[in-house]
Coordinates of C-alpha atoms in Angstrom, one line a residue:
Chain A
M514 CA -28.8 -8.3 -21.3
N515 CA -30.2 -7.8 -24.7
E516 CA -28.5 -8.8 -27.9
T517 CA -28.2 -5.2 -29.1
V518 CA -26.6 -3.7 -26.0
D519 CA -23.3 -5.0 -24.6
P520 CA -23.7 -6.3 -21.1
C521 CA -21.9 -4.8 -18.0
R522 CA -20.5 -6.5 -14.9
E523 CA -23.7 -5.8 -13.0
D524 CA -25.6 -8.1 -15.4
F525 CA -23.9 -11.2 -14.0
K526 CA -24.5 -13.1 -10.8
Y527 CA -21.4 -15.3 -10.4
F528 CA -17.8 -14.6 -11.3
L529 CA -14.8 -16.7 -11.7
A530 CA -11.3 -15.2 -12.2
I531 CA -9.3 -16.9 -14.9
P532 CA -5.7 -15.9 -15.7
T533 CA -4.7 -16.2 -19.3
R534 CA -1.8 -18.6 -20.2
W535 CA 1.1 -18.2 -22.6
Q536 CA -0.4 -20.9 -24.9
D537 CA -3.7 -19.1 -25.1
C538 CA -2.2 -16.5 -27.6
D539 CA -2.0 -17.2 -31.3
V540 CA 0.2 -15.9 -34.0
Y541 CA -1.5 -12.5 -33.9
G542 CA -0.3 -12.0 -30.3
H543 CA -3.7 -12.1 -28.7
V544 CA -5.8 -14.8 -27.1
N545 CA -7.2 -17.1 -29.8
N546 CA -10.9 -16.9 -30.3
V547 CA -11.3 -20.6 -29.4
I548 CA -9.9 -20.0 -25.9
Y549 CA -12.7 -17.6 -25.0
Y550 CA -15.0 -20.6 -25.1
S551 CA -12.7 -22.4 -22.7
Y552 CA -13.2 -19.5 -20.3
F553 CA -17.0 -19.9 -20.8
D554 CA -16.8 -23.6 -20.1
T555 CA -14.6 -23.2 -17.1
A556 CA -16.9 -20.6 -15.5
V557 CA -20.1 -22.7 -16.0
S558 CA -18.5 -26.0 -15.0
G559 CA -16.5 -24.4 -12.2
H560 CA -19.8 -23.1 -10.7
L561 CA -21.4 -26.5 -11.0
V562 CA -18.5 -28.3 -9.4
T563 CA -17.7 -25.8 -6.7
E564 CA -21.2 -24.7 -5.7
G565 CA -23.4 -27.6 -6.9
G566 CA -21.1 -30.4 -5.9
L567 CA -21.2 -31.9 -9.4
K568 CA -18.9 -34.9 -9.6
P569 CA -18.2 -35.1 -13.3
M570 CA -16.7 -38.7 -13.2
E571 CA -19.6 -40.2 -11.2
S572 CA -22.8 -38.2 -11.6
P573 CA -25.4 -40.3 -13.4
V574 CA -26.8 -37.1 -15.0
I575 CA -24.4 -34.7 -16.8
G576 CA -24.7 -31.4 -18.7
V577 CA -23.6 -31.4 -22.3
V578 CA -23.4 -28.4 -24.5
V579 CA -25.9 -27.9 -27.3
E580 CA -25.2 -24.4 -28.4
T581 CA -22.7 -21.6 -27.7
L582 CA -22.2 -18.2 -29.2
C583 CA -19.5 -15.5 -28.6
Q584 CA -19.2 -11.9 -29.7
F585 CA -15.7 -10.7 -29.5
R586 CA -15.2 -7.0 -28.5
Q587 CA -11.6 -6.6 -27.3
E588 CA -8.4 -8.4 -27.6
L589 CA -7.0 -10.2 -24.6
N590 CA -3.3 -10.9 -23.9
F591 CA -1.0 -12.8 -21.7
P592 CA -0.7 -12.1 -18.8
D593 CA -4.3 -10.8 -18.2
I594 CA -6.8 -11.9 -15.6
I595 CA -10.4 -12.4 -16.9
D596 CA -13.5 -12.1 -14.7
A597 CA -15.9 -14.5 -16.3
G598 CA -19.4 -13.7 -15.3
I599 CA -22.4 -15.9 -15.7
K600 CA -26.2 -15.8 -15.2
V601 CA -29.0 -18.1 -16.1
V602 CA -31.6 -16.8 -18.5
R603 CA -33.7 -19.9 -18.8
L604 CA -33.9 -22.8 -16.4
G605 CA -36.0 -25.4 -18.2
T606 CA -36.8 -29.0 -17.4
S607 CA -33.7 -30.5 -18.9
S608 CA -32.0 -27.5 -20.5
V609 CA -30.2 -24.4 -19.0
S610 CA -29.3 -21.3 -20.9
Y611 CA -26.6 -19.1 -19.6
E612 CA -25.4 -15.6 -20.6
I613 CA -21.7 -15.1 -20.1
G614 CA -19.5 -12.0 -20.1
L615 CA -15.7 -11.9 -20.0
F616 CA -14.1 -8.8 -18.5
R617 CA -10.5 -8.0 -18.2
Q618 CA -9.9 -7.3 -14.6
D619 CA -9.0 -3.7 -15.1
K620 CA -11.9 -2.9 -17.5
E621 CA -15.6 -2.1 -17.2
E622 CA -16.6 -3.0 -20.7
P623 CA -16.8 -6.7 -21.7
A624 CA -14.0 -8.2 -23.8
A625 CA -16.6 -10.7 -25.1
F626 CA -20.0 -12.0 -24.3
G627 CA -22.4 -14.7 -25.5
H628 CA -24.5 -17.6 -24.5
F629 CA -24.1 -21.2 -23.5
V630 CA -26.8 -23.9 -23.5
H631 CA -26.6 -27.1 -21.5
V632 CA -28.9 -30.1 -21.8
W633 CA -28.7 -32.5 -18.9
I634 CA -28.6 -36.1 -20.1
D635 CA -28.3 -39.6 -18.6
R636 CA -24.6 -40.6 -18.6
V637 CA -25.3 -44.0 -20.1
S638 CA -28.3 -43.7 -22.4
R639 CA -27.4 -40.1 -23.4
R640 CA -31.1 -39.2 -23.2
P641 CA -32.4 -35.9 -21.8
M642 CA -33.1 -35.9 -18.1
S643 CA -34.4 -33.4 -15.6
V644 CA -31.8 -31.0 -14.2
P645 CA -30.9 -32.7 -10.9
D646 CA -32.4 -31.0 -7.8
I647 CA -29.0 -30.2 -6.3
I648 CA -28.0 -28.5 -9.5
R649 CA -31.3 -26.6 -9.9
K650 CA -30.9 -25.3 -6.4
V651 CA -27.6 -23.6 -7.2
L652 CA -28.8 -22.3 -10.6
E653 CA -31.9 -20.6 -9.2
P654 CA -29.9 -17.8 -7.6
L655 CA -28.2 -17.1 -10.9
C656 CA -31.6 -16.6 -12.7
T657 CA -32.5 -13.1 -13.8
Chain B
M1272 CA 17.2 -30.3 -6.6
N1273 CA 18.7 -33.5 -7.7
E1274 CA 17.1 -36.0 -10.1
T1275 CA 16.8 -38.7 -7.4
V1276 CA 15.0 -36.7 -4.7
D1277 CA 11.7 -34.9 -5.4
P1278 CA 12.0 -31.2 -4.9
C1279 CA 10.1 -29.2 -2.3
R1280 CA 8.6 -25.7 -2.4
E1281 CA 11.7 -24.2 -0.8
D1282 CA 13.7 -25.2 -3.8
F1283 CA 12.1 -22.7 -6.0
K1284 CA 12.6 -18.9 -6.3
Y1285 CA 9.5 -17.6 -8.1
F1286 CA 5.9 -18.8 -8.1
L1287 CA 2.9 -18.3 -10.3
A1288 CA -0.5 -19.5 -9.3
I1289 CA -2.3 -21.2 -12.1
P1290 CA -5.9 -22.4 -11.7
T1291 CA -6.8 -25.5 -13.7
R1292 CA -9.6 -25.3 -16.3
W1293 CA -12.4 -27.7 -17.2
Q1294 CA -10.8 -28.4 -20.6
D1295 CA -7.5 -29.4 -19.0
C1296 CA -8.9 -32.8 -17.9
D1297 CA -9.0 -35.7 -20.2
V1298 CA -11.1 -38.9 -20.3
Y1299 CA -9.4 -40.2 -17.2
G1300 CA -10.8 -37.3 -15.2
H1301 CA -7.5 -35.8 -14.4
V1302 CA -5.4 -33.1 -15.9
N1303 CA -3.9 -34.4 -19.2
N1304 CA -0.1 -34.8 -19.1
V1305 CA 0.3 -32.3 -22.0
I1306 CA -1.2 -29.5 -19.9
Y1307 CA 1.5 -29.8 -17.2
Y1308 CA 3.9 -28.3 -19.8
S1309 CA 1.5 -25.5 -20.4
Y1310 CA 1.9 -24.7 -16.7
F1311 CA 5.7 -24.8 -17.1
D1312 CA 5.5 -22.5 -20.1
T1313 CA 3.2 -20.1 -18.4
A1314 CA 5.4 -19.8 -15.3
V1315 CA 8.6 -19.3 -17.3
S1316 CA 7.0 -16.8 -19.8
G1317 CA 4.9 -15.1 -17.2
H1318 CA 8.1 -14.3 -15.2
L1319 CA 9.8 -13.0 -18.4
V1320 CA 6.9 -10.8 -19.3
T1321 CA 5.9 -9.6 -15.9
E1322 CA 9.4 -9.2 -14.3
G1323 CA 11.6 -8.8 -17.3
G1324 CA 9.4 -6.6 -19.5
L1325 CA 9.7 -9.1 -22.4
K1326 CA 7.4 -7.9 -25.3
P1327 CA 6.9 -11.1 -27.2
M1328 CA 5.5 -9.5 -30.3
E1329 CA 8.3 -6.9 -30.6
S1330 CA 11.5 -8.2 -28.9
P1331 CA 14.3 -8.7 -31.5
V1332 CA 15.6 -11.6 -29.4
I1333 CA 13.2 -14.3 -28.2
G1334 CA 13.5 -17.4 -26.1
V1335 CA 12.6 -20.7 -27.8
V1336 CA 12.4 -24.1 -26.1
V1337 CA 15.0 -26.7 -26.9
E1338 CA 14.3 -29.3 -24.3
T1339 CA 11.7 -30.0 -21.6
L1340 CA 11.1 -33.0 -19.3
C1341 CA 8.4 -33.7 -16.7
Q1342 CA 8.1 -36.4 -14.1
F1343 CA 4.5 -36.8 -13.0
R1344 CA 3.8 -37.7 -9.3
Q1345 CA 0.2 -36.8 -8.5
E1346 CA -3.0 -36.4 -10.5
L1347 CA -4.4 -32.9 -10.7
N1348 CA -8.1 -32.1 -11.2
F1349 CA -10.5 -29.3 -12.0
P1350 CA -10.9 -27.1 -10.0
D1351 CA -7.4 -27.0 -8.4
I1352 CA -4.9 -24.1 -8.0
I1353 CA -1.3 -25.0 -9.0
D1354 CA 1.6 -23.1 -7.6
A1355 CA 4.2 -23.3 -10.4
G1356 CA 7.7 -22.7 -9.0
I1357 CA 10.8 -22.0 -11.1
K1358 CA 14.5 -21.6 -10.5
V1359 CA 17.4 -21.2 -12.9
V1360 CA 20.1 -23.9 -12.7
R1361 CA 22.2 -22.6 -15.6
L1362 CA 22.4 -19.1 -17.0
G1363 CA 24.6 -19.5 -20.1
T1364 CA 25.5 -17.1 -22.9
S1365 CA 22.5 -17.9 -25.0
S1366 CA 20.8 -20.7 -23.1
V1367 CA 18.9 -20.8 -19.8
S1368 CA 18.0 -24.0 -17.9
Y1369 CA 15.2 -23.9 -15.4
E1370 CA 13.9 -26.4 -12.9
I1371 CA 10.2 -26.3 -12.3
G1372 CA 7.9 -27.8 -9.7
L1373 CA 4.1 -27.9 -9.7
F1374 CA 2.4 -28.0 -6.3
R1375 CA -1.3 -28.2 -5.6
Q1376 CA -2.0 -25.2 -3.4
D1377 CA -3.0 -27.4 -0.5
K1378 CA 0.0 -29.8 -0.7
E1379 CA 3.6 -29.8 0.2
E1380 CA 4.9 -32.5 -2.2
P1381 CA 5.1 -31.7 -5.9
A1382 CA 2.5 -33.0 -8.3
A1383 CA 5.1 -32.9 -10.9
F1384 CA 8.6 -31.4 -11.6
G1385 CA 11.0 -31.2 -14.5
H1386 CA 13.3 -29.0 -16.5
F1387 CA 12.9 -26.5 -19.3
V1388 CA 15.7 -25.1 -21.5
H1389 CA 15.4 -21.9 -23.4
V1390 CA 17.8 -20.7 -26.1
W1391 CA 17.6 -17.1 -27.0
I1392 CA 17.6 -16.4 -30.7
D1393 CA 17.3 -13.6 -33.2
R1394 CA 13.7 -13.2 -34.1
V1395 CA 14.5 -12.9 -37.9
S1396 CA 17.6 -15.0 -38.5
R1397 CA 16.7 -17.6 -35.9
R1398 CA 20.4 -17.8 -34.8
P1399 CA 21.5 -18.0 -31.1
M1400 CA 22.1 -14.6 -29.4
S1401 CA 23.2 -13.6 -26.0
V1402 CA 20.4 -13.5 -23.4
P1403 CA 19.4 -9.8 -23.4
D1404 CA 20.7 -7.8 -20.4
I1405 CA 17.3 -6.9 -19.2
I1406 CA 16.3 -10.6 -19.1
R1407 CA 19.6 -11.7 -17.5
K1408 CA 19.0 -9.2 -14.7
V1409 CA 15.7 -10.8 -13.7
L1410 CA 17.1 -14.3 -14.1
E1411 CA 20.0 -13.8 -11.8
P1412 CA 17.9 -13.7 -8.6
L1413 CA 16.4 -17.1 -9.7
C1414 CA 19.8 -18.7 -9.9
T1415 CA 20.7 -21.3 -7.2
Chain C
M746 CA 18.2 -44.4 -31.0
N747 CA 20.7 -43.1 -28.6
E748 CA 20.5 -39.9 -26.8
T749 CA 23.5 -38.4 -28.6
V750 CA 22.4 -39.1 -32.2
D751 CA 19.2 -37.8 -33.6
P752 CA 16.9 -40.6 -34.6
C753 CA 15.7 -41.1 -38.2
R754 CA 12.4 -42.4 -39.6
E755 CA 13.7 -46.0 -39.8
D756 CA 14.1 -46.1 -36.0
F757 CA 10.4 -46.1 -35.5
K758 CA 7.9 -48.9 -35.9
Y759 CA 4.5 -47.3 -36.1
F760 CA 3.5 -43.9 -37.5
L761 CA 0.5 -41.7 -37.2
A762 CA 0.0 -38.6 -39.5
I763 CA -1.1 -35.6 -37.5
P764 CA -1.9 -32.3 -39.3
T765 CA -1.1 -29.2 -37.3
R766 CA -4.0 -26.7 -36.4
W767 CA -4.1 -23.0 -36.5
Q768 CA -4.4 -22.9 -32.7
D769 CA -1.2 -24.9 -32.3
C770 CA 0.9 -21.9 -33.1
D771 CA 1.9 -19.3 -30.6
V772 CA 2.9 -15.7 -30.7
Y773 CA 6.2 -16.6 -32.3
G774 CA 4.4 -18.0 -35.3
H775 CA 5.5 -21.6 -34.7
V776 CA 3.9 -24.6 -33.1
N777 CA 4.1 -24.1 -29.3
N778 CA 6.4 -26.5 -27.4
V779 CA 3.5 -27.8 -25.4
I780 CA 1.7 -29.0 -28.5
Y781 CA 4.5 -31.4 -29.4
Y782 CA 3.5 -33.5 -26.4
S783 CA 0.0 -33.5 -27.7
Y784 CA 1.4 -35.2 -30.8
F785 CA 3.3 -37.7 -28.6
D786 CA 0.1 -38.4 -26.6
T787 CA -2.0 -38.8 -29.7
A788 CA 0.4 -41.2 -31.4
V789 CA 0.8 -43.5 -28.3
S790 CA -2.9 -43.4 -27.5
G791 CA -4.0 -43.7 -31.1
H792 CA -2.0 -46.9 -31.4
L793 CA -3.5 -48.3 -28.2
V794 CA -7.1 -47.5 -29.3
T795 CA -6.8 -48.4 -33.0
E796 CA -4.5 -51.4 -32.7
G797 CA -5.1 -52.6 -29.2
G798 CA -8.8 -52.0 -28.9
L799 CA -8.3 -49.9 -25.7
K800 CA -11.7 -48.5 -24.6
P801 CA -10.6 -45.5 -22.5
M802 CA -14.0 -45.0 -20.8
E803 CA -14.4 -48.6 -19.8
S804 CA -11.1 -50.4 -19.5
P805 CA -10.5 -51.4 -15.9
V806 CA -6.8 -50.9 -16.4
I807 CA -5.5 -47.7 -17.9
G808 CA -2.1 -46.2 -18.9
V809 CA -1.1 -43.0 -17.2
V810 CA 2.0 -41.0 -17.9
V811 CA 4.8 -40.9 -15.4
E812 CA 7.6 -39.2 -17.5
T813 CA 8.0 -37.5 -20.8
L814 CA 10.9 -35.6 -22.4
C815 CA 11.1 -33.8 -25.7
Q816 CA 14.1 -32.3 -27.6
F817 CA 13.1 -29.7 -30.1
R818 CA 15.1 -29.5 -33.3
Q819 CA 13.0 -27.7 -35.9
E820 CA 10.1 -25.3 -35.9
L821 CA 6.7 -26.5 -37.1
N822 CA 4.0 -24.4 -38.6
F823 CA 0.4 -24.3 -39.7
P824 CA -0.4 -26.0 -42.0
D825 CA 2.1 -28.9 -41.8
I826 CA 1.6 -32.6 -41.5
I827 CA 3.6 -34.4 -38.9
D828 CA 4.5 -38.1 -39.0
A829 CA 4.6 -39.2 -35.4
G830 CA 6.7 -42.4 -35.1
I831 CA 6.8 -44.5 -32.0
K832 CA 8.7 -47.6 -30.8
V833 CA 8.8 -49.4 -27.5
V834 CA 12.2 -49.5 -25.8
R835 CA 11.1 -51.2 -22.6
L836 CA 8.1 -53.4 -22.0
G837 CA 8.0 -54.1 -18.3
T838 CA 5.4 -55.7 -16.0
S839 CA 3.4 -52.5 -15.5
S840 CA 5.4 -49.9 -17.3
V841 CA 6.1 -49.2 -21.0
S842 CA 8.8 -46.8 -22.3
Y843 CA 8.4 -45.4 -25.8
E844 CA 10.7 -43.4 -27.9
I845 CA 9.0 -41.0 -30.2
G846 CA 10.0 -39.0 -33.2
L847 CA 8.1 -36.2 -35.0
F848 CA 8.9 -35.7 -38.7
R849 CA 7.5 -33.0 -41.0
Q850 CA 6.1 -34.9 -43.9
D851 CA 8.5 -33.5 -46.3
K852 CA 11.7 -33.9 -44.2
E853 CA 14.0 -36.7 -43.2
E854 CA 15.4 -35.2 -40.0
P855 CA 13.2 -35.1 -37.0
A856 CA 11.6 -31.9 -35.9
A857 CA 11.6 -33.3 -32.4
F858 CA 12.1 -36.5 -30.5
G859 CA 11.9 -37.8 -26.9
H860 CA 10.5 -40.4 -24.7
F861 CA 7.2 -41.2 -23.0
V862 CA 6.6 -43.6 -20.1
H863 CA 3.3 -45.2 -19.3
V864 CA 2.4 -47.0 -16.1
W865 CA -0.7 -49.2 -16.3
I866 CA -2.9 -48.8 -13.2
D867 CA -6.2 -50.0 -11.9
R868 CA -8.9 -47.4 -12.9
V869 CA -10.4 -47.4 -9.4
S870 CA -7.6 -48.0 -6.9
R871 CA -5.0 -46.2 -9.0
R872 CA -2.4 -49.0 -8.1
P873 CA 0.0 -50.4 -10.7
M874 CA -1.2 -53.4 -12.6
S875 CA 0.2 -55.7 -15.3
V876 CA 0.0 -54.4 -18.8
P877 CA -3.2 -56.1 -20.1
D878 CA -2.4 -59.0 -22.4
I879 CA -4.3 -57.5 -25.3
I880 CA -2.2 -54.4 -25.0
R881 CA 1.0 -56.3 -24.6
K882 CA 0.3 -58.2 -27.8
V883 CA 0.2 -54.9 -29.8
L884 CA 3.2 -53.5 -28.1
E885 CA 5.5 -56.4 -28.8
P886 CA 5.8 -55.7 -32.5
L887 CA 6.9 -52.1 -31.6
C888 CA 9.8 -53.4 -29.5
T889 CA 13.3 -52.8 -30.7
Chain D
M236 CA -28.4 -23.6 -45.0
N237 CA -31.1 -22.0 -42.9
E238 CA -31.0 -21.9 -39.2
T239 CA -34.0 -24.2 -38.8
V240 CA -32.8 -27.1 -41.1
D241 CA -29.5 -28.8 -40.4
P242 CA -27.1 -28.4 -43.3
C243 CA -25.7 -31.3 -45.4
R244 CA -22.3 -31.9 -47.0
E245 CA -23.5 -30.5 -50.3
D246 CA -24.1 -27.1 -48.7
F247 CA -20.4 -26.5 -48.3
K248 CA -17.8 -25.5 -50.9
Y249 CA -14.4 -26.4 -49.4
F250 CA -13.5 -29.2 -47.0
L251 CA -10.5 -29.8 -44.7
A252 CA -10.0 -33.2 -43.0
I253 CA -9.1 -32.9 -39.4
P254 CA -8.3 -35.9 -37.3
T255 CA -9.3 -35.6 -33.6
R256 CA -6.5 -35.9 -30.9
W257 CA -6.5 -37.7 -27.6
Q258 CA -6.3 -34.3 -25.8
D259 CA -9.5 -33.1 -27.5
C260 CA -11.7 -35.3 -25.3
D261 CA -12.8 -34.2 -21.9
V262 CA -14.0 -36.1 -18.8
Y263 CA -17.2 -37.1 -20.5
G264 CA -15.2 -39.1 -23.1
H265 CA -16.2 -37.0 -26.0
V266 CA -14.6 -34.1 -27.8
N267 CA -15.0 -31.0 -25.6
N268 CA -17.3 -28.3 -27.0
V269 CA -14.4 -25.8 -27.1
I270 CA -12.5 -27.9 -29.6
Y271 CA -15.2 -27.8 -32.2
Y272 CA -14.3 -24.1 -32.6
S273 CA -10.7 -25.1 -33.1
Y274 CA -11.9 -27.2 -36.1
F275 CA -13.8 -24.1 -37.4
D276 CA -10.7 -22.0 -37.0
T277 CA -8.4 -24.5 -38.6
A278 CA -10.8 -24.9 -41.7
V279 CA -11.2 -21.1 -42.2
S280 CA -7.5 -20.3 -41.7
G281 CA -6.3 -23.4 -43.5
H282 CA -8.2 -22.2 -46.6
L283 CA -6.8 -18.7 -46.3
V284 CA -3.2 -19.9 -46.0
T285 CA -3.3 -22.8 -48.4
E286 CA -5.5 -21.2 -51.1
G287 CA -5.1 -17.5 -50.5
G288 CA -1.4 -17.4 -49.7
L289 CA -2.0 -15.6 -46.4
K290 CA 1.2 -15.2 -44.5
P291 CA 0.0 -14.7 -40.9
M292 CA 3.3 -13.4 -39.5
E293 CA 3.8 -10.8 -42.3
S294 CA 0.5 -9.8 -43.8
P295 CA -0.2 -6.1 -43.2
V296 CA -4.0 -6.9 -43.1
I297 CA -5.2 -9.8 -40.9
G298 CA -8.6 -11.4 -40.3
V299 CA -9.8 -11.4 -36.7
V300 CA -12.9 -13.1 -35.4
V301 CA -15.9 -11.0 -34.2
E302 CA -18.5 -13.6 -33.8
T303 CA -18.9 -17.4 -33.8
L304 CA -21.7 -19.8 -33.0
C305 CA -21.9 -23.5 -32.9
Q306 CA -24.8 -25.9 -32.6
F307 CA -23.8 -29.3 -31.4
R308 CA -25.7 -32.4 -32.7
Q309 CA -23.5 -35.4 -32.2
E310 CA -20.7 -36.4 -30.0
L311 CA -17.2 -36.8 -31.5
N312 CA -14.5 -39.1 -30.2
F313 CA -10.9 -40.1 -30.5
P314 CA -9.9 -41.3 -33.0
D315 CA -12.3 -39.8 -35.6
I316 CA -11.7 -37.9 -38.8
I317 CA -13.8 -34.7 -39.2
D318 CA -14.6 -33.2 -42.6
A319 CA -14.9 -29.5 -41.9
G320 CA -16.8 -27.8 -44.6
I321 CA -17.0 -24.1 -45.1
K322 CA -18.9 -21.6 -47.4
V323 CA -19.1 -17.8 -47.5
V324 CA -22.6 -16.4 -46.9
R325 CA -21.5 -12.7 -46.9
L326 CA -18.5 -11.2 -48.5
G327 CA -18.5 -7.5 -47.4
T328 CA -16.0 -4.7 -47.6
S329 CA -14.1 -5.6 -44.5
S330 CA -16.1 -8.5 -43.1
V331 CA -16.6 -12.1 -44.2
S332 CA -19.3 -14.4 -42.8
Y333 CA -18.8 -18.1 -43.1
E334 CA -21.1 -21.0 -42.4
I335 CA -19.4 -24.2 -41.3
G336 CA -20.4 -27.8 -40.9
L337 CA -18.5 -30.6 -39.2
F338 CA -19.1 -34.1 -40.4
R339 CA -17.6 -37.3 -39.1
Q340 CA -16.0 -39.0 -42.1
D341 CA -18.4 -41.9 -42.0
K342 CA -21.6 -39.9 -41.5
E343 CA -23.9 -37.8 -43.7
E344 CA -25.5 -35.7 -41.0
P345 CA -23.5 -32.9 -39.4
A346 CA -22.0 -33.4 -35.9
A347 CA -22.1 -29.7 -35.5
F348 CA -22.6 -26.5 -37.6
G349 CA -22.5 -22.8 -37.1
H350 CA -21.1 -19.5 -38.3
F351 CA -17.9 -17.6 -38.1
V352 CA -17.4 -13.9 -38.9
H353 CA -14.0 -12.4 -39.7
V354 CA -13.2 -8.7 -39.9
W355 CA -10.1 -7.8 -41.7
I356 CA -8.0 -5.2 -39.9
D357 CA -4.7 -3.4 -40.2
R358 CA -2.1 -5.4 -38.3
V359 CA -0.7 -2.3 -36.6
S360 CA -3.6 0.2 -36.1
R361 CA -6.2 -2.6 -35.6
R362 CA -8.7 -0.6 -37.7
P363 CA -11.0 -2.3 -40.3
M364 CA -9.6 -2.6 -43.8
S365 CA -10.9 -3.9 -47.1
V366 CA -10.5 -7.6 -47.5
P367 CA -7.3 -7.9 -49.5
D368 CA -7.8 -8.7 -53.2
I369 CA -5.9 -11.9 -53.1
I370 CA -8.1 -13.1 -50.3
R371 CA -11.3 -11.9 -51.9
K372 CA -10.4 -13.9 -55.0
V373 CA -10.2 -17.2 -53.1
L374 CA -13.4 -16.4 -51.1
E375 CA -15.6 -15.7 -54.2
P376 CA -15.7 -19.3 -55.2
L377 CA -16.9 -20.2 -51.7
C378 CA -19.9 -17.8 -51.9
T379 CA -23.4 -19.2 -52.2

């Protein structure tokens, strides 16, 4: 994926299906821009919990978000099912950069896409830490 | 369903599967109480849009909420899939009372249940109107 | 406050001003019903944190919601400022029942009102506990 | 503001105070990343409605979001009050680019900052339109 060409489904390595909710739509009758980031967040965290065994309430090291960006291409509605695709474009010592694409289940072109950067920190001191090995192991297959 | 006995899955007539999202959980590590009502809202409106052909941005008559109640029995987490079940306990001239149960997909007992009352009003004047025939037709099979 | 007469501002003991947000409004151009419970939640928890010194991430005993109800009387919009009033109608050993009223800052009649019941539990075992003394002390002045 | 130096309060032209809500915080005990965009959205739309007289349910031309970005610098909590500052860095024919900074009310350095791009479109055809004159007039004083 390159910032001048819209990504396609094949660009992503892991998908999560996210149905929209009534409350996602705003006064313009479409999913509010803020909610797209909730889909990003759910796809990234869903992968970490489901595949990486992350226990958010206990893990001594946690991933916190330092930057996100979204480009909006198509309106989404309720009810729609969104395939949220993720891949890892940089797996650093303590930071992980993802690219994300949101696709309506009946469409090939993305409704939106962007990036999402996590830094892994110590739960108590809030200082950067190495990405835990168990997490790194499930991120490697998502790398491009 | 009677207010002193918890309902079971068989008490409901229509179900919608709703996966939880990362953002649904609050500082106590469980789905925030407010979000349960979002599941209620999504189940009721999802049925109206999908089965009843309701077009929320165009319909001259719309359903607005006049009362809801929820009793919380079990904590929900991310990721979980919730089966939101609904039935109609009163189909009046302009008002519709639903009972709703939320069940974790792997559980028989409800995580929560309650009621939800819609009044159908004119989109412009905001005065009560008869429930539209097309809506009434899809609510009748949900009646107990 | 009695369930057949709408409450007024004087019925409540503690108020929190909550401005609405763009995202609070749904396709019908008014604040979505779910969001009213977010105002309830914010008023109750805001009081506990601000007045009672509750530290939600550390406290060994926490308040979890077991039942809420809301009756909706008026539509709210963006931007509006809501005065969320609370009082305690039952301060039990481990449970606390609040009544809550939401008032648009320029109106005397409530936009909505209802109740909210907390049970205080042990953070780890999730079993009911006595309401902590420091919390009880700030709830007493809210009792009717 | 330049993308390599964090902005300060003086960089912004219009501010809206936004108190956090209980529900804004996630399992890590801080305001969830998604919610920062809700503050962006509320500041931009709040200005348009309050100062520009935008009527979201009626206006034949509406602003829809085509890109947003946020860099997160500090954690936010409940309760906090956020001063959301905005300025306009490009006022085009149909598009408007804002820079936004979020400041905790007791802090000088930003908790987060980023950009937000609106394109104004026809409500029905969804095609780009000129920014309405009445809107342009209230955006000009926000230009740098």
